Amino acid sequence: MSILEASGLQKIYFSRFGASRVEALKSVTFSVEEGEYVAIMGESGSGKTTLLNILAALDRPTGGVVLLDGRDLSTVKESQAAAFRRSNLGFVFQEFNLLDTFSIEDNIYLPLVLAGKNHRDMQGLLMPIAARLGIVEILKKYPYEVSGGQKQRAAVARAMITSPRLILADEPTGALDSRSTDELLRLFTEVNRLGQTILMVTHSVKAASSAGRVLFIRDGEVFHQLYRGTDTDEQFYQKISDTLTLLATGGGKQ
């Protein structure tokens, strides 16, 4: 069953007086099945960020449709958009986006507070996730008191605590060292095995090789896609690298 369906997505930006026109997305079509772990790759300017913003209901396409669980995102009113995102989407960002004046615990609680949940319910939701992610001992600390890897674990906990239909991750390993990157990718794999659907935008071949499928975007279109199948991380890594080389050298669409 498809959780997310994008069909014929187009996004055109115009200059202030309409003198120039930039087509960031041309005709992007793909779907994400429930329980999938999908990575999106492409060079800078390929349209990845524009696509992610549209999928997150932060921007609207010029043409085409995005369906989340069958609901057309264009029908979500601006006044309802924030509540819709809290209820259906979890976000993991490159820079963590944690508030330094809040404890780790309160940062994780934030989506639930905004949704009007009571404290007892929030505690019941937090502790199993915190235990699974190995952050119980840092819940009372503040972001500036913990490592980058621990911050990213807290960010993943915040994304998971609302039981979202889909986690959207934007360059989640971009601010991490190699050890913290390995920890986060193991964590994503574990969370995905528990049934969480993940869509990740990344420049990192290593990060993408942890996914089950990789979509490659070039010049605003889906250029190619790879499925892991029975490949090991190393084998999948090599296939992804080869495809990126084809992208960079202007190879034909596969």
Coordinates of N, CA and C in Angstrom, one line a residue:
M1 N 0.8 -1.2 0.0 CA 0.0 0.0 0.0 C 0.9 1.3 0.0
S2 N 0.6 2.2 -0.9 CA 1.3 3.4 -1.0 C 0.9 4.4 0.1
I3 N 1.9 4.9 0.9 CA 1.6 5.9 1.8 C 1.7 7.3 1.1
L4 N 2.7 7.4 0.3 CA 2.9 8.7 -0.4 C 2.9 8.5 -1.9
E5 N 2.2 9.3 -2.6 CA 2.2 9.3 -4.1 C 2.4 10.7 -4.7
A6 N 3.4 10.8 -5.5 CA 3.7 12.1 -6.2 C 3.5 11.8 -7.6
S7 N 2.7 12.7 -8.3 CA 2.3 12.4 -9.7 C 2.5 13.7 -10.5
G8 N 3.4 13.7 -11.4 CA 3.6 14.8 -12.4 C 3.9 16.1 -11.7
L9 N 4.7 16.1 -10.6 CA 5.0 17.3 -9.9 C 5.9 18.3 -10.7
Q10 N 5.4 19.5 -10.7 CA 6.1 20.6 -11.4 C 6.2 21.8 -10.5
K11 N 7.3 22.5 -10.4 CA 7.5 23.7 -9.6 C 8.3 24.7 -10.5
I12 N 7.6 25.8 -10.7 CA 8.2 26.9 -11.5 C 8.4 28.2 -10.6
Y13 N 9.5 28.7 -10.5 CA 9.8 30.0 -9.8 C 9.9 31.1 -10.8
F14 N 9.3 32.2 -10.5 CA 9.5 33.4 -11.4 C 10.2 34.5 -10.6
S15 N 11.0 35.3 -11.3 CA 11.6 36.5 -10.7 C 10.5 37.5 -10.3
R16 N 10.9 38.5 -9.6 CA 9.9 39.5 -9.0 C 9.0 40.0 -10.0
F17 N 9.5 40.4 -11.2 CA 8.7 41.0 -12.2 C 8.4 40.1 -13.4
G18 N 8.7 38.8 -13.1 CA 8.4 37.8 -14.1 C 9.3 37.7 -15.3
A19 N 10.5 38.4 -15.1 CA 11.4 38.4 -16.3 C 12.1 37.1 -16.5
S20 N 12.3 36.3 -15.5 CA 13.0 35.0 -15.6 C 12.2 33.9 -15.0
R21 N 12.4 32.7 -15.5 CA 11.6 31.6 -15.1 C 12.5 30.4 -14.8
V22 N 12.4 29.8 -13.6 CA 13.2 28.6 -13.3 C 12.3 27.5 -13.0
E23 N 12.5 26.4 -13.8 CA 11.7 25.2 -13.5 C 12.5 24.2 -12.6
A24 N 12.2 24.3 -11.3 CA 12.9 23.5 -10.4 C 12.5 22.0 -10.4
L25 N 11.2 21.7 -10.7 CA 10.8 20.4 -10.9 C 10.0 20.3 -12.2
K26 N 10.2 19.3 -13.0 CA 9.6 19.2 -14.3 C 8.4 18.3 -14.3
S27 N 8.6 17.1 -14.0 CA 7.5 16.1 -14.0 C 8.0 14.9 -13.1
V28 N 7.9 15.1 -11.8 CA 8.4 14.1 -10.9 C 7.2 13.1 -10.5
T29 N 7.4 11.9 -10.7 CA 6.4 10.9 -10.4 C 7.0 9.7 -9.6
F30 N 6.6 9.4 -8.5 CA 7.0 8.2 -7.7 C 6.1 7.9 -6.6
S31 N 6.2 6.8 -6.0 CA 5.4 6.5 -4.8 C 6.3 5.8 -3.7
V32 N 5.8 5.9 -2.5 CA 6.5 5.3 -1.4 C 5.6 4.3 -0.7
E33 N 5.9 3.1 -0.6 CA 5.1 2.1 0.1 C 5.2 2.1 1.6
E34 N 4.2 1.7 2.3 CA 4.3 1.6 3.7 C 5.4 0.7 4.2
G35 N 6.2 1.2 5.1 CA 7.4 0.5 5.6 C 8.6 0.6 4.8
E36 N 8.6 1.4 3.7 CA 9.8 1.5 2.9 C 10.8 2.5 3.5
Y37 N 12.0 2.4 3.1 CA 13.1 3.3 3.5 C 13.7 3.8 2.2
V38 N 13.4 5.0 1.8 CA 13.8 5.5 0.5 C 14.7 6.7 0.7
A39 N 15.8 6.7 -0.1 CA 16.7 7.9 -0.2 C 16.6 8.6 -1.5
I40 N 16.7 9.9 -1.5 CA 16.7 10.7 -2.7 C 18.0 11.4 -2.8
M41 N 18.6 11.3 -4.0 CA 19.9 11.9 -4.2 C 19.9 12.7 -5.5
G42 N 20.9 13.6 -5.6 CA 21.1 14.4 -6.8 C 22.0 15.5 -6.5
E43 N 22.6 16.1 -7.5 CA 23.5 17.2 -7.3 C 22.8 18.4 -6.8
S44 N 23.6 19.4 -6.3 CA 23.0 20.7 -5.8 C 22.3 21.3 -7.0
G45 N 21.1 21.8 -6.8 CA 20.3 22.4 -7.8 C 19.4 21.5 -8.6
S46 N 19.4 20.2 -8.2 CA 18.7 19.2 -9.0 C 17.2 19.2 -8.7
G47 N 16.8 19.8 -7.6 CA 15.4 19.9 -7.2 C 15.0 19.1 -6.0
K48 N 16.0 18.5 -5.3 CA 15.8 17.7 -4.1 C 15.1 18.5 -3.0
T49 N 15.6 19.7 -2.7 CA 15.1 20.5 -1.6 C 13.7 20.9 -1.9
T50 N 13.5 21.4 -3.1 CA 12.1 21.8 -3.6 C 11.2 20.6 -3.4
L51 N 11.6 19.4 -3.9 CA 10.7 18.3 -3.7 C 10.4 18.0 -2.3
L52 N 11.4 18.0 -1.4 CA 11.1 17.7 0.0 C 10.2 18.8 0.6
N53 N 10.3 20.0 0.3 CA 9.4 21.0 0.8 C 8.0 20.8 0.4
I54 N 7.8 20.4 -0.9 CA 6.4 20.1 -1.4 C 5.9 18.8 -0.6
L55 N 6.7 17.8 -0.5 CA 6.2 16.6 0.2 C 5.9 16.9 1.7
A56 N 6.6 17.9 2.3 CA 6.3 18.3 3.7 C 5.2 19.3 3.8
A57 N 4.5 19.6 2.7 CA 3.4 20.6 2.7 C 3.9 21.9 3.2
L58 N 5.2 22.2 2.9 CA 5.8 23.5 3.2 C 5.7 24.4 2.0
D59 N 5.5 23.8 0.8 CA 5.4 24.6 -0.4 C 4.4 23.8 -1.3
R60 N 3.8 24.5 -2.2 CA 2.8 23.9 -3.1 C 3.4 23.8 -4.5
P61 N 3.1 22.7 -5.2 CA 3.6 22.6 -6.6 C 2.9 23.5 -7.6
T62 N 3.5 23.8 -8.7 CA 2.9 24.6 -9.7 C 1.9 23.7 -10.5
G63 N 2.3 22.4 -10.6 CA 1.4 21.4 -11.2 C 1.6 20.0 -10.6
G64 N 0.7 19.1 -10.8 CA 0.8 17.8 -10.2 C 0.2 17.6 -8.9
V65 N 0.3 16.4 -8.3 CA -0.5 16.1 -7.1 C 0.4 15.3 -6.2
V66 N 0.3 15.6 -4.8 CA 0.9 14.8 -3.8 C -0.2 14.2 -2.9
L67 N -0.3 12.9 -2.8 CA -1.2 12.2 -1.9 C -0.5 11.6 -0.7
L68 N -1.0 11.9 0.5 CA -0.5 11.2 1.7 C -1.6 10.5 2.3
D69 N -1.5 9.1 2.2 CA -2.6 8.3 2.6 C -3.9 8.6 1.9
G70 N -3.7 8.9 0.6 CA -4.9 9.2 -0.3 C -5.4 10.7 -0.2
R71 N -4.8 11.5 0.7 CA -5.3 12.9 0.9 C -4.4 13.8 0.0
D72 N -5.0 14.6 -0.8 CA -4.3 15.5 -1.6 C -3.8 16.7 -0.8
L73 N -2.5 16.9 -0.7 CA -1.9 17.9 0.1 C -2.4 19.3 -0.2
S74 N -2.8 19.5 -1.5 CA -3.2 20.8 -1.9 C -4.5 21.2 -1.3
T75 N -5.2 20.2 -0.7 CA -6.5 20.5 0.0 C -6.3 20.9 1.4
V76 N -5.1 20.8 1.9 CA -4.8 21.2 3.3 C -4.7 22.7 3.4
K77 N -5.6 23.3 4.1 CA -5.6 24.8 4.2 C -4.4 25.3 5.0
E78 N -4.0 26.5 4.7 CA -2.8 27.1 5.4 C -3.0 27.1 6.9
S79 N -4.2 27.3 7.3 CA -4.5 27.4 8.8 C -4.4 26.0 9.4
Q80 N -4.5 25.0 8.6 CA -4.4 23.6 9.2 C -3.1 22.9 8.9
A81 N -2.2 23.6 8.2 CA -1.0 22.9 7.7 C -0.1 22.5 8.8
A82 N 0.1 23.3 9.8 CA 1.0 23.0 10.9 C 0.5 21.8 11.7
A83 N -0.8 21.7 12.0 CA -1.4 20.6 12.7 C -1.4 19.4 11.8
F84 N -1.5 19.5 10.5 CA -1.5 18.3 9.6 C -0.1 17.7 9.7
R85 N 1.0 18.6 9.6 CA 2.3 18.1 9.7 C 2.6 17.4 11.0
R86 N 2.2 18.0 12.1 CA 2.4 17.4 13.4 C 1.8 16.0 13.5
S87 N 0.6 15.8 12.9 CA -0.1 14.6 13.0 C 0.4 13.5 12.1
N88 N 1.0 13.9 11.0 CA 1.3 12.9 9.9 C 2.7 12.8 9.6
L89 N 3.5 13.8 9.9 CA 4.9 13.8 9.4 C 5.9 14.0 10.6
G90 N 7.0 13.3 10.6 CA 8.1 13.6 11.5 C 9.3 14.1 10.7
F91 N 10.0 15.0 11.3 CA 11.1 15.7 10.6 C 12.5 15.5 11.3
V92 N 13.5 15.1 10.6 CA 14.8 15.1 11.1 C 15.7 15.9 10.2
F93 N 16.3 17.0 10.8 CA 17.1 18.0 10.1 C 18.6 17.8 10.3
Q94 N 19.3 18.4 9.3 CA 20.8 18.3 9.4 C 21.3 19.0 10.7
E95 N 20.8 20.1 11.0 CA 21.2 20.9 12.2 C 20.5 20.7 13.5
F96 N 19.8 19.6 13.5 CA 19.0 19.1 14.7 C 17.8 19.9 15.1
N97 N 17.9 21.3 15.0 CA 16.8 22.2 15.3 C 16.2 21.9 16.7
L98 N 17.2 21.7 17.7 CA 16.8 21.7 19.1 C 16.9 23.0 19.7
L99 N 16.0 23.3 20.7 CA 16.1 24.6 21.4 C 17.0 24.5 22.6
D100 N 18.0 25.3 22.7 CA 19.0 25.3 23.7 C 18.4 25.6 25.1
T101 N 17.3 26.3 25.2 CA 16.7 26.7 26.4 C 15.7 25.6 27.0
F102 N 15.5 24.6 26.2 CA 14.7 23.4 26.6 C 15.6 22.2 26.8
S103 N 15.2 21.4 27.8 CA 16.0 20.1 28.0 C 15.7 19.2 26.8
I104 N 16.5 18.2 26.7 CA 16.3 17.2 25.7 C 14.9 16.6 25.8
E105 N 14.4 16.3 27.0 CA 13.1 15.8 27.2 C 12.0 16.8 26.7
D106 N 12.2 18.1 27.0 CA 11.2 19.0 26.6 C 11.2 19.3 25.0
N107 N 12.4 19.2 24.5 CA 12.5 19.3 23.0 C 11.7 18.2 22.3
I108 N 11.8 17.0 22.9 CA 11.1 15.8 22.3 C 9.6 15.9 22.5
Y109 N 9.2 16.5 23.6 CA 7.8 16.7 23.9 C 7.2 17.7 23.0
L110 N 7.9 18.6 22.5 CA 7.4 19.8 21.8 C 6.2 19.6 20.9
P111 N 6.3 18.6 19.9 CA 5.2 18.4 19.0 C 3.9 17.9 19.8
L112 N 4.1 17.2 20.9 CA 2.9 16.8 21.7 C 2.3 17.9 22.4
V113 N 3.2 18.8 23.0 CA 2.7 20.0 23.7 C 1.8 20.9 22.7
L114 N 2.4 21.1 21.5 CA 1.7 21.9 20.5 C 0.4 21.2 20.1
A115 N 0.3 19.9 20.2 CA -0.9 19.1 19.9 C -1.9 19.1 21.0
G116 N -1.5 19.6 22.2 CA -2.4 19.7 23.3 C -2.5 18.4 24.2
K117 N -1.4 17.5 24.1 CA -1.4 16.3 24.9 C -1.2 16.6 26.3
N118 N -1.7 15.8 27.3 CA -1.4 16.0 28.7 C -0.1 15.3 29.0
H119 N 0.5 15.7 30.2 CA 1.9 15.3 30.5 C 2.0 13.8 30.8
R120 N 1.0 13.2 31.4 CA 1.0 11.8 31.6 C 1.1 11.0 30.4
D121 N 0.3 11.4 29.4 CA 0.3 10.7 28.1 C 1.7 10.9 27.4
M122 N 2.2 12.1 27.5 CA 3.5 12.4 26.9 C 4.6 11.5 27.5
Q123 N 4.6 11.3 28.8 CA 5.6 10.5 29.5 C 5.5 9.0 29.0
G124 N 4.3 8.6 28.9 CA 4.0 7.2 28.4 C 4.6 6.9 27.0
L125 N 4.5 8.0 26.2 CA 5.0 7.9 24.8 C 6.5 8.0 24.7
L126 N 7.1 8.8 25.6 CA 8.5 9.1 25.5 C 9.4 8.0 25.9
M127 N 9.1 7.4 27.1 CA 10.1 6.5 27.7 C 10.4 5.2 26.8
P128 N 9.4 4.6 26.1 CA 9.8 3.5 25.3 C 10.7 3.9 24.1
I129 N 10.5 5.1 23.6 CA 11.3 5.6 22.5 C 12.7 5.9 23.0
A130 N 12.7 6.6 24.1 CA 14.0 7.0 24.7 C 14.9 5.8 25.0
A131 N 14.2 4.8 25.5 CA 15.0 3.5 25.8 C 15.5 2.9 24.6
R132 N 14.7 2.8 23.5 CA 15.1 2.2 22.3 C 16.2 3.0 21.6
L133 N 16.2 4.3 21.8 CA 17.3 5.1 21.1 C 18.5 5.4 22.0
G134 N 18.4 4.8 23.3 CA 19.6 5.0 24.2 C 19.8 6.4 24.7
I135 N 18.8 7.1 25.0 CA 18.9 8.5 25.4 C 18.3 8.8 26.8
V136 N 17.9 7.7 27.5 CA 17.2 8.0 28.8 C 18.0 8.8 29.7
E137 N 19.3 8.5 29.7 CA 20.2 9.2 30.7 C 20.5 10.6 30.4
I138 N 20.1 11.1 29.2 CA 20.4 12.5 28.8 C 19.1 13.4 28.8
L139 N 18.0 12.8 29.1 CA 16.7 13.5 28.9 C 16.6 14.8 29.7
K140 N 17.3 14.9 30.9 CA 17.2 16.1 31.7 C 18.3 17.1 31.3
K141 N 19.2 16.7 30.4 CA 20.3 17.6 30.0 C 19.8 18.5 28.9
Y142 N 20.6 19.5 28.6 CA 20.3 20.5 27.5 C 21.1 20.2 26.3
P143 N 20.7 20.6 25.1 CA 21.4 20.3 23.9 C 22.9 20.6 23.9
Y144 N 23.2 21.8 24.5 CA 24.6 22.2 24.6 C 25.5 21.3 25.5
E145 N 24.9 20.4 26.2 CA 25.6 19.5 27.1 C 25.8 18.1 26.6
V146 N 25.3 17.8 25.4 CA 25.4 16.5 24.8 C 26.1 16.5 23.4
S147 N 26.5 15.4 23.0 CA 27.3 15.3 21.7 C 26.3 15.4 20.5
G148 N 27.0 15.6 19.3 CA 26.2 15.7 18.1 C 25.3 14.5 17.8
G149 N 25.9 13.3 18.1 CA 25.2 12.1 17.9 C 24.0 12.0 18.8
Q150 N 24.2 12.4 20.1 CA 23.1 12.4 21.0 C 22.0 13.4 20.6
K151 N 22.4 14.5 20.1 CA 21.4 15.5 19.6 C 20.6 14.9 18.5
Q152 N 21.2 14.2 17.6 CA 20.5 13.7 16.5 C 19.6 12.5 16.9
R153 N 20.0 11.8 17.9 CA 19.1 10.8 18.5 C 17.8 11.4 19.1
A154 N 18.1 12.5 19.8 CA 16.9 13.3 20.4 C 16.0 13.8 19.2
A155 N 16.6 14.3 18.1 CA 15.8 14.7 17.0 C 15.0 13.6 16.4
V156 N 15.6 12.4 16.3 CA 14.8 11.3 15.8 C 13.7 10.9 16.8
A157 N 14.0 11.0 18.1 CA 12.9 10.7 19.1 C 11.8 11.7 18.9
R158 N 12.1 13.0 18.7 CA 11.1 14.0 18.5 C 10.3 13.7 17.2
A159 N 10.9 13.2 16.2 CA 10.2 12.9 15.0 C 9.3 11.7 15.1
M160 N 9.7 10.8 16.0 CA 8.9 9.5 16.2 C 7.8 9.6 17.2
I161 N 7.8 10.6 18.1 CA 7.0 10.6 19.2 C 5.5 10.7 18.9
T162 N 5.2 11.3 17.7 CA 3.8 11.5 17.3 C 3.3 10.3 16.5
S163 N 4.1 9.3 16.4 CA 3.8 8.1 15.5 C 3.4 8.5 14.1
P164 N 4.3 9.3 13.4 CA 4.0 9.8 12.1 C 3.8 8.7 11.1
R165 N 3.0 9.0 10.0 CA 2.9 8.1 8.9 C 4.2 8.0 8.1
L166 N 5.0 9.2 8.1 CA 6.2 9.3 7.3 C 7.2 10.1 8.0
I167 N 8.4 9.7 8.1 CA 9.5 10.5 8.6 C 10.3 11.1 7.4
L168 N 10.4 12.4 7.3 CA 11.2 13.1 6.3 C 12.5 13.5 6.9
A169 N 13.6 13.1 6.4 CA 14.9 13.4 6.9 C 15.7 14.2 5.8
D170 N 16.2 15.4 6.2 CA 16.9 16.3 5.3 C 18.4 16.3 5.7
E171 N 19.2 15.6 4.9 CA 20.6 15.5 5.2 C 20.9 15.2 6.7
P172 N 20.4 14.1 7.2 CA 20.4 13.9 8.6 C 21.8 13.6 9.2
T173 N 22.8 13.2 8.3 CA 24.1 12.9 8.7 C 25.1 14.0 8.4
G174 N 24.6 15.1 7.8 CA 25.4 16.2 7.3 C 26.3 16.9 8.4
A175 N 25.8 16.9 9.7 CA 26.6 17.6 10.7 C 27.2 16.6 11.7
L176 N 27.3 15.4 11.3 CA 27.8 14.3 12.2 C 29.2 13.8 11.8
D177 N 30.0 13.4 12.8 CA 31.2 12.8 12.5 C 30.9 11.3 12.0
S178 N 32.0 10.6 11.6 CA 31.8 9.3 11.0 C 31.2 8.3 12.0
R179 N 31.6 8.4 13.3 CA 31.0 7.4 14.3 C 29.6 7.7 14.5
S180 N 29.2 9.0 14.7 CA 27.8 9.4 14.9 C 26.9 9.1 13.7
T181 N 27.5 9.2 12.5 CA 26.8 8.8 11.3 C 26.5 7.4 11.3
D182 N 27.5 6.5 11.6 CA 27.2 5.1 11.7 C 26.1 4.8 12.6
E183 N 26.1 5.4 13.8 CA 25.1 5.2 14.8 C 23.7 5.6 14.3
L184 N 23.6 6.7 13.7 CA 22.3 7.2 13.2 C 21.8 6.3 12.1
L185 N 22.7 5.8 11.2 CA 22.2 5.0 10.1 C 21.7 3.6 10.6
R186 N 22.4 3.1 11.7 CA 22.0 1.9 12.3 C 20.6 2.1 12.9
L187 N 20.4 3.3 13.5 CA 19.2 3.6 14.2 C 18.0 3.7 13.2
F188 N 18.3 4.4 12.0 CA 17.3 4.5 11.0 C 16.9 3.1 10.5
T189 N 17.9 2.2 10.3 CA 17.6 0.9 9.9 C 16.7 0.1 10.9
E190 N 17.0 0.3 12.2 CA 16.3 -0.4 13.2 C 14.8 0.2 13.2
V191 N 14.7 1.5 13.2 CA 13.4 2.1 13.2 C 12.6 1.7 12.0
N192 N 13.2 1.6 10.9 CA 12.5 1.1 9.7 C 12.0 -0.3 9.8
R193 N 12.9 -1.2 10.4 CA 12.5 -2.6 10.6 C 11.3 -2.7 11.5
L194 N 11.1 -1.7 12.4 CA 9.9 -1.8 13.2 C 8.7 -1.3 12.5
G195 N 8.8 -0.9 11.3 CA 7.7 -0.5 10.4 C 7.6 0.9 10.1
Q196 N 8.5 1.8 10.6 CA 8.4 3.2 10.2 C 8.9 3.5 8.8
T197 N 8.1 4.2 8.1 CA 8.4 4.6 6.7 C 9.3 5.9 6.8
I198 N 10.4 5.8 6.0 CA 11.4 6.9 6.0 C 11.7 7.4 4.6
L199 N 11.7 8.7 4.4 CA 12.1 9.3 3.1 C 13.3 10.2 3.5
M200 N 14.4 10.0 2.9 CA 15.6 10.8 3.3 C 16.3 11.4 2.1
V201 N 16.5 12.7 2.2 CA 17.3 13.4 1.2 C 18.7 13.5 1.6
T202 N 19.7 13.1 0.8 CA 21.1 13.1 1.3 C 22.0 13.2 0.1
H203 N 23.2 13.8 0.4 CA 24.3 13.8 -0.6 C 25.3 12.6 -0.3
S204 N 25.1 12.0 0.8 CA 26.0 10.9 1.3 C 25.7 9.6 0.7
V205 N 26.7 9.0 0.0 CA 26.5 7.7 -0.6 C 26.4 6.7 0.6
K206 N 27.1 6.9 1.6 CA 27.0 6.0 2.8 C 25.6 6.0 3.4
A207 N 25.1 7.2 3.5 CA 23.7 7.2 4.1 C 22.7 6.6 3.2
A208 N 22.8 6.9 1.9 CA 21.9 6.3 0.9 C 22.0 4.8 0.8
S209 N 23.2 4.2 1.1 CA 23.4 2.8 1.0 C 22.7 2.0 2.1
S210 N 22.2 2.8 3.1 CA 21.5 2.1 4.2 C 20.0 2.0 3.9
A211 N 19.5 2.6 2.8 CA 18.1 2.6 2.4 C 17.8 1.3 1.6
G212 N 16.5 1.1 1.4 CA 16.1 0.0 0.6 C 16.0 0.4 -0.9
R213 N 15.8 1.7 -1.2 CA 15.7 2.1 -2.5 C 16.2 3.6 -2.6
V214 N 16.9 3.9 -3.7 CA 17.4 5.2 -4.0 C 16.8 5.8 -5.2
L215 N 16.3 7.0 -5.1 CA 15.8 7.8 -6.3 C 16.8 8.8 -6.6
F216 N 17.2 8.9 -7.9 CA 18.1 10.0 -8.3 C 17.4 11.0 -9.1
I217 N 17.6 12.3 -8.7 CA 16.9 13.4 -9.3 C 18.0 14.2 -10.1
R218 N 17.7 14.5 -11.4 CA 18.6 15.3 -12.2 C 17.7 16.3 -13.0
D219 N 18.1 17.6 -12.9 CA 17.4 18.6 -13.7 C 15.9 18.6 -13.4
G220 N 15.5 18.3 -12.2 CA 14.1 18.4 -11.9 C 13.2 17.2 -12.2
E221 N 13.9 16.1 -12.6 CA 13.2 14.9 -13.0 C 13.8 13.7 -12.3
V222 N 13.0 12.6 -12.1 CA 13.6 11.3 -11.6 C 14.4 10.7 -12.8
F223 N 15.7 10.6 -12.6 CA 16.6 10.2 -13.6 C 16.7 8.6 -13.6
H224 N 16.7 8.1 -12.4 CA 16.9 6.6 -12.2 C 16.6 6.2 -10.8
Q225 N 16.4 4.9 -10.6 CA 16.2 4.4 -9.2 C 16.9 3.1 -9.1
L226 N 17.3 2.8 -7.9 CA 18.0 1.5 -7.6 C 17.3 0.9 -6.4
Y227 N 17.1 -0.4 -6.5 CA 16.6 -1.2 -5.3 C 17.7 -2.0 -4.7
R228 N 17.7 -2.1 -3.4 CA 18.8 -2.8 -2.7 C 18.7 -4.3 -3.1
G229 N 17.5 -4.9 -3.0 CA 17.3 -6.3 -3.2 C 18.1 -7.1 -2.2
T230 N 19.0 -8.0 -2.6 CA 19.8 -8.8 -1.7 C 21.2 -8.2 -1.5
D231 N 21.5 -7.0 -2.0 CA 22.8 -6.4 -2.0 C 23.2 -6.1 -0.5
T232 N 24.5 -6.3 -0.2 CA 25.0 -5.8 1.0 C 25.2 -4.3 1.0
D233 N 25.4 -3.7 2.1 CA 25.7 -2.2 2.1 C 26.8 -1.9 1.1
E234 N 27.9 -2.7 1.1 CA 29.0 -2.4 0.3 C 28.6 -2.5 -1.2
Q235 N 27.9 -3.5 -1.6 CA 27.5 -3.7 -3.0 C 26.5 -2.6 -3.4
F236 N 25.6 -2.2 -2.5 CA 24.7 -1.1 -2.8 C 25.4 0.2 -3.0
Y237 N 26.4 0.4 -2.1 CA 27.2 1.6 -2.1 C 27.9 1.8 -3.5
Q238 N 28.4 0.7 -4.0 CA 29.1 0.7 -5.3 C 28.1 1.1 -6.4
K239 N 26.9 0.5 -6.4 CA 25.9 0.8 -7.4 C 25.5 2.2 -7.4
I240 N 25.3 2.7 -6.2 CA 25.0 4.2 -6.0 C 26.1 5.1 -6.5
S241 N 27.3 4.7 -6.2 CA 28.5 5.5 -6.7 C 28.5 5.5 -8.2
D242 N 28.3 4.4 -8.8 CA 28.3 4.3 -10.3 C 27.2 5.1 -10.9
T243 N 26.1 5.1 -10.3 CA 25.0 5.9 -10.8 C 25.2 7.4 -10.7
L244 N 25.8 7.8 -9.6 CA 26.2 9.2 -9.4 C 27.2 9.7 -10.4
T245 N 28.1 8.8 -10.7 CA 29.1 9.1 -11.7 C 28.5 9.3 -13.1
L246 N 27.5 8.5 -13.4 CA 26.7 8.7 -14.6 C 26.0 10.0 -14.6
L247 N 25.4 10.4 -13.5 CA 24.7 11.7 -13.4 C 25.7 12.8 -13.6
A248 N 26.9 12.7 -13.0 CA 27.8 13.8 -13.1 C 28.4 14.0 -14.5
T249 N 28.5 12.9 -15.2 CA 29.1 12.9 -16.6 C 28.1 13.1 -17.7
G250 N 26.8 13.3 -17.2 CA 25.7 13.5 -18.2 C 25.3 12.3 -19.0
G251 N 25.4 11.2 -18.3 CA 24.9 9.9 -19.0 C 23.5 9.9 -19.2
G252 N 23.0 9.1 -20.2 CA 21.6 9.1 -20.5 C 20.8 8.5 -19.4
K253 N 19.5 8.8 -19.5 CA 18.5 8.2 -18.5 C 18.4 6.8 -18.7
Q254 N 18.3 6.0 -17.5 CA 18.3 4.6 -17.6 C 16.9 4.1 -17.5

